[in-house]
Tab-separated table of C-alpha atoms in Angstrom:
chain	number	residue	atom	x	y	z
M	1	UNK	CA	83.022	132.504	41.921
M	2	UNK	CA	79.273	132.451	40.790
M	3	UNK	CA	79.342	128.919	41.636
M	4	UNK	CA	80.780	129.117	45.074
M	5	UNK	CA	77.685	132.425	45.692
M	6	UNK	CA	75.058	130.263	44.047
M	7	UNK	CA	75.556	127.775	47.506
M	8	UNK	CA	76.127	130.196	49.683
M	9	UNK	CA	73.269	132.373	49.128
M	10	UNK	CA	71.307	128.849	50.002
M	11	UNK	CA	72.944	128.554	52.947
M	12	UNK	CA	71.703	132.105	53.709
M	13	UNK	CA	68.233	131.898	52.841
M	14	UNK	CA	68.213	128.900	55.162
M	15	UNK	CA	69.527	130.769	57.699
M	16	UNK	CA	66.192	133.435	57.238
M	17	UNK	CA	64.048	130.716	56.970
M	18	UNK	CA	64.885	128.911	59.571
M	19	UNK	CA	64.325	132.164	61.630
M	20	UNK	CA	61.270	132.232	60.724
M	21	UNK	CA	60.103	128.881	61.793
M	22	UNK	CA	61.914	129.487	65.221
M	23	UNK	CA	65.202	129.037	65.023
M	24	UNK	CA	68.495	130.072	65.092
M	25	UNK	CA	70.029	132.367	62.111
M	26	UNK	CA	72.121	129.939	60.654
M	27	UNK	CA	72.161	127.945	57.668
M	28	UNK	CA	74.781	125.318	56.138
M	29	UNK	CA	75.211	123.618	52.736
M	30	UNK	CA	77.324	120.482	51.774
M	31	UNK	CA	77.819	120.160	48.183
M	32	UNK	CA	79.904	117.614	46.578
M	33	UNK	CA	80.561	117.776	42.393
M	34	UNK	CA	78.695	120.766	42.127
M	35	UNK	CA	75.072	119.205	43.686
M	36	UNK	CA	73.498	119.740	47.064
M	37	UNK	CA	74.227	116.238	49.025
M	38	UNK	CA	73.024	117.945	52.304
M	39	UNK	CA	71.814	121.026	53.917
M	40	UNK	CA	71.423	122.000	57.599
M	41	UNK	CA	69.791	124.685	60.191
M	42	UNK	CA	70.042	125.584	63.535
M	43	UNK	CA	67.803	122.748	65.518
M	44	UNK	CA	68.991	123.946	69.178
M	45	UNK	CA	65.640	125.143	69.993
M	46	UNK	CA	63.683	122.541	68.517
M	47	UNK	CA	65.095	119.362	68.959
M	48	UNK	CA	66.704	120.356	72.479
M	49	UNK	CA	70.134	119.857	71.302
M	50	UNK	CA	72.781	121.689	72.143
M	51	UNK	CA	74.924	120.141	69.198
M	52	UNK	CA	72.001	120.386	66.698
M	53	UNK	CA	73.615	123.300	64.928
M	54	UNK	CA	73.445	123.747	61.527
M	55	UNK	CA	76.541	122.832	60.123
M	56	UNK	CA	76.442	119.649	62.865
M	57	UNK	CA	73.128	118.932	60.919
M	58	UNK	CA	74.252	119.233	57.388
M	59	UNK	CA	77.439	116.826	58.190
M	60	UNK	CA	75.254	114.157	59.957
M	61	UNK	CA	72.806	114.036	57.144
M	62	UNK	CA	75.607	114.337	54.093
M	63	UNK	CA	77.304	111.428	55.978
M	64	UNK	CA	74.290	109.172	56.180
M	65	UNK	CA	73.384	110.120	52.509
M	66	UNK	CA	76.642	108.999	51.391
M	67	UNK	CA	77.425	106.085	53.728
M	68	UNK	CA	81.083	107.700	54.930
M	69	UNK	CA	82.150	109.964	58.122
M	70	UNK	CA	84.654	111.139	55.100
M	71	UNK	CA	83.564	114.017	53.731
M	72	UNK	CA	86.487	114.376	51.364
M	73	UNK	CA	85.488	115.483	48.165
M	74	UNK	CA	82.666	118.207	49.725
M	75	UNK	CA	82.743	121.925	50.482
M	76	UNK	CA	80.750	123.695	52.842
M	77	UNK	CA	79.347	126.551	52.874
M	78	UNK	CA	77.701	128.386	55.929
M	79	UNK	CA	75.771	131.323	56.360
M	80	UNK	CA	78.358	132.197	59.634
M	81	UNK	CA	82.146	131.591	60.476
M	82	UNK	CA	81.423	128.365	62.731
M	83	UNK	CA	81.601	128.208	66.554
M	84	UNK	CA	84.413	125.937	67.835
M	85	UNK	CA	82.178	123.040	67.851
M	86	UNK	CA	81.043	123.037	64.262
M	87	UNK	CA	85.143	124.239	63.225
M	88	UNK	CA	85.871	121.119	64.793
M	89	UNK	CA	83.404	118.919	62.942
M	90	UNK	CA	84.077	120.079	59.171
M	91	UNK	CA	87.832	119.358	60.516
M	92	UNK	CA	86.789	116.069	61.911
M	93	UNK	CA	84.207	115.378	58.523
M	94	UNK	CA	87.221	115.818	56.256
M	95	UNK	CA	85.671	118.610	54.436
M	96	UNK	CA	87.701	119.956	50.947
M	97	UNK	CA	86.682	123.394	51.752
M	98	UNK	CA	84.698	126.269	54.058
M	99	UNK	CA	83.127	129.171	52.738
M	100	UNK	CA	81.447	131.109	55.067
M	101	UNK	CA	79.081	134.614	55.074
M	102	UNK	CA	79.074	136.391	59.057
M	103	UNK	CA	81.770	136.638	61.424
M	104	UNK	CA	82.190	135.350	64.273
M	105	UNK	CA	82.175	138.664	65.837
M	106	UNK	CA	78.999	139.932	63.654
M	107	UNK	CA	77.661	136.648	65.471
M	108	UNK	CA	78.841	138.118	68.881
M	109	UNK	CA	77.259	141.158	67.845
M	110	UNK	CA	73.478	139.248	67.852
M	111	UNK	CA	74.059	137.817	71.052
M	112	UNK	CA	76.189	134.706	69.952
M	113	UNK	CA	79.200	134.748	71.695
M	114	UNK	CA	81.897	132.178	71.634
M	115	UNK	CA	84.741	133.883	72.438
M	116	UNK	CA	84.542	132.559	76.303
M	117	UNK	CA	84.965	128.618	74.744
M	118	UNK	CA	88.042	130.054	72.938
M	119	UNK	CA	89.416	131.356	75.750
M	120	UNK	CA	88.830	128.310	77.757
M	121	UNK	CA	90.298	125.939	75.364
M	122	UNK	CA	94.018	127.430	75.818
M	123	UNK	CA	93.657	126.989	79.734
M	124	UNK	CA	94.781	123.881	82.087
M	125	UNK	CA	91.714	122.178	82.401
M	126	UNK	CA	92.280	122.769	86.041
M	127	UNK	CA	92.176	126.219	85.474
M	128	UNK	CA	88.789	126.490	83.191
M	129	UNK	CA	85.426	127.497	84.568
M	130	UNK	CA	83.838	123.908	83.767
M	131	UNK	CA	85.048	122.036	86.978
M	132	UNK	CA	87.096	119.084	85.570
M	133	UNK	CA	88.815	116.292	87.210
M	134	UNK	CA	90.852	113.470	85.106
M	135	UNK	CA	89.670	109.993	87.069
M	136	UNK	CA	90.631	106.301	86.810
M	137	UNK	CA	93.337	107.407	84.474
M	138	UNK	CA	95.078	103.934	85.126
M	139	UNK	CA	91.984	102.258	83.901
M	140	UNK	CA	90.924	104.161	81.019
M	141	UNK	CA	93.946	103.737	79.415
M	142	UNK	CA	93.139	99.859	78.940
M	143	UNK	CA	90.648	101.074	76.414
M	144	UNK	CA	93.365	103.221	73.859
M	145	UNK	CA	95.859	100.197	74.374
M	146	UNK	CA	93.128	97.537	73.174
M	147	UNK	CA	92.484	99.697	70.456
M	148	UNK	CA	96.084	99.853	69.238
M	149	UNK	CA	96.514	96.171	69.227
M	150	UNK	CA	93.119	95.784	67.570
M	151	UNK	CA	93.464	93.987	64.014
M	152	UNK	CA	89.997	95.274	63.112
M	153	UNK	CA	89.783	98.671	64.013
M	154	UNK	CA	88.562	101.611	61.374
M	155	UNK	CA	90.941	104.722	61.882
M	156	UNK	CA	89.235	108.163	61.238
């Protein structure tokens, strides 16, 4: 357990710092056999990314460090229970395990609220608030069937 608050307290004095240099109150740790591989902050502000959030960060740079989009092997720790964009990255990254310090309701409680994407996944897209039309359907499809006759391909 030490182990596990050793990282996480990182990830949380990230989160402070990176408050104080203008961003967001988040921080994020990847660790892999015990040693830091990568760490991450909220960059939203900064870099003018809306994806540039901190565990986003840590699993771009932890995947360039070690030359993989597999992540297996790592844990992450981060200083809040992610939104559904950064839960779907650690899923997508492979990640061993999560640890994480807020809520995502102490995070709606600062102003952070991503309840409304929750909500918004389990509609029709049809019925969601982002106007959304499937197109070309017919065509697009050429794509996935080229890719399941490909010889070559790298599944993730």
């Amino acid at each position: 357990m030490e182990y596990n608050k050793k990282f996480m307290r990182k990830a949380i004095a990230l989160s402070i710092q990176n408050i104080e240099k203008g961003g967001g109150p988040f921080g994020a740790v990847i660790v892999k056999d015990g040693k830091v591989i990568a760490t991450g902050v909220n960059r939203v502000t900064r870099n003018t990314d809306p994806t540039a959030h901190a565990e986003v960060t840590a699993i771009r740079k932890a995947s360039k460090k070690l030359g993989t989009f597999d992540l297996a092997g790592c844990d992450i720790y981060t200083s809040c229970e992610p939104c559904p964009m950064c839960l779907g990255a650690v899923y997508w990254a492979h990640l061993d395990k999560m640890y994480y310090g807020n809520t995502k309701a102490d995070a709606k409680d600062i102003g952070f609220d991503d309840s409304f994407i929750y909500d918004e996944i389990e509609l029709k897209p049809e019925k969601r608030r982002l106007i959304t039309t499937q197109l070309l359907s017919d065509e697009a499809i050429e794509a996935f069937k080229v890719w399941a006759n490909a010889e070559n391909k790298v599944e993730y």
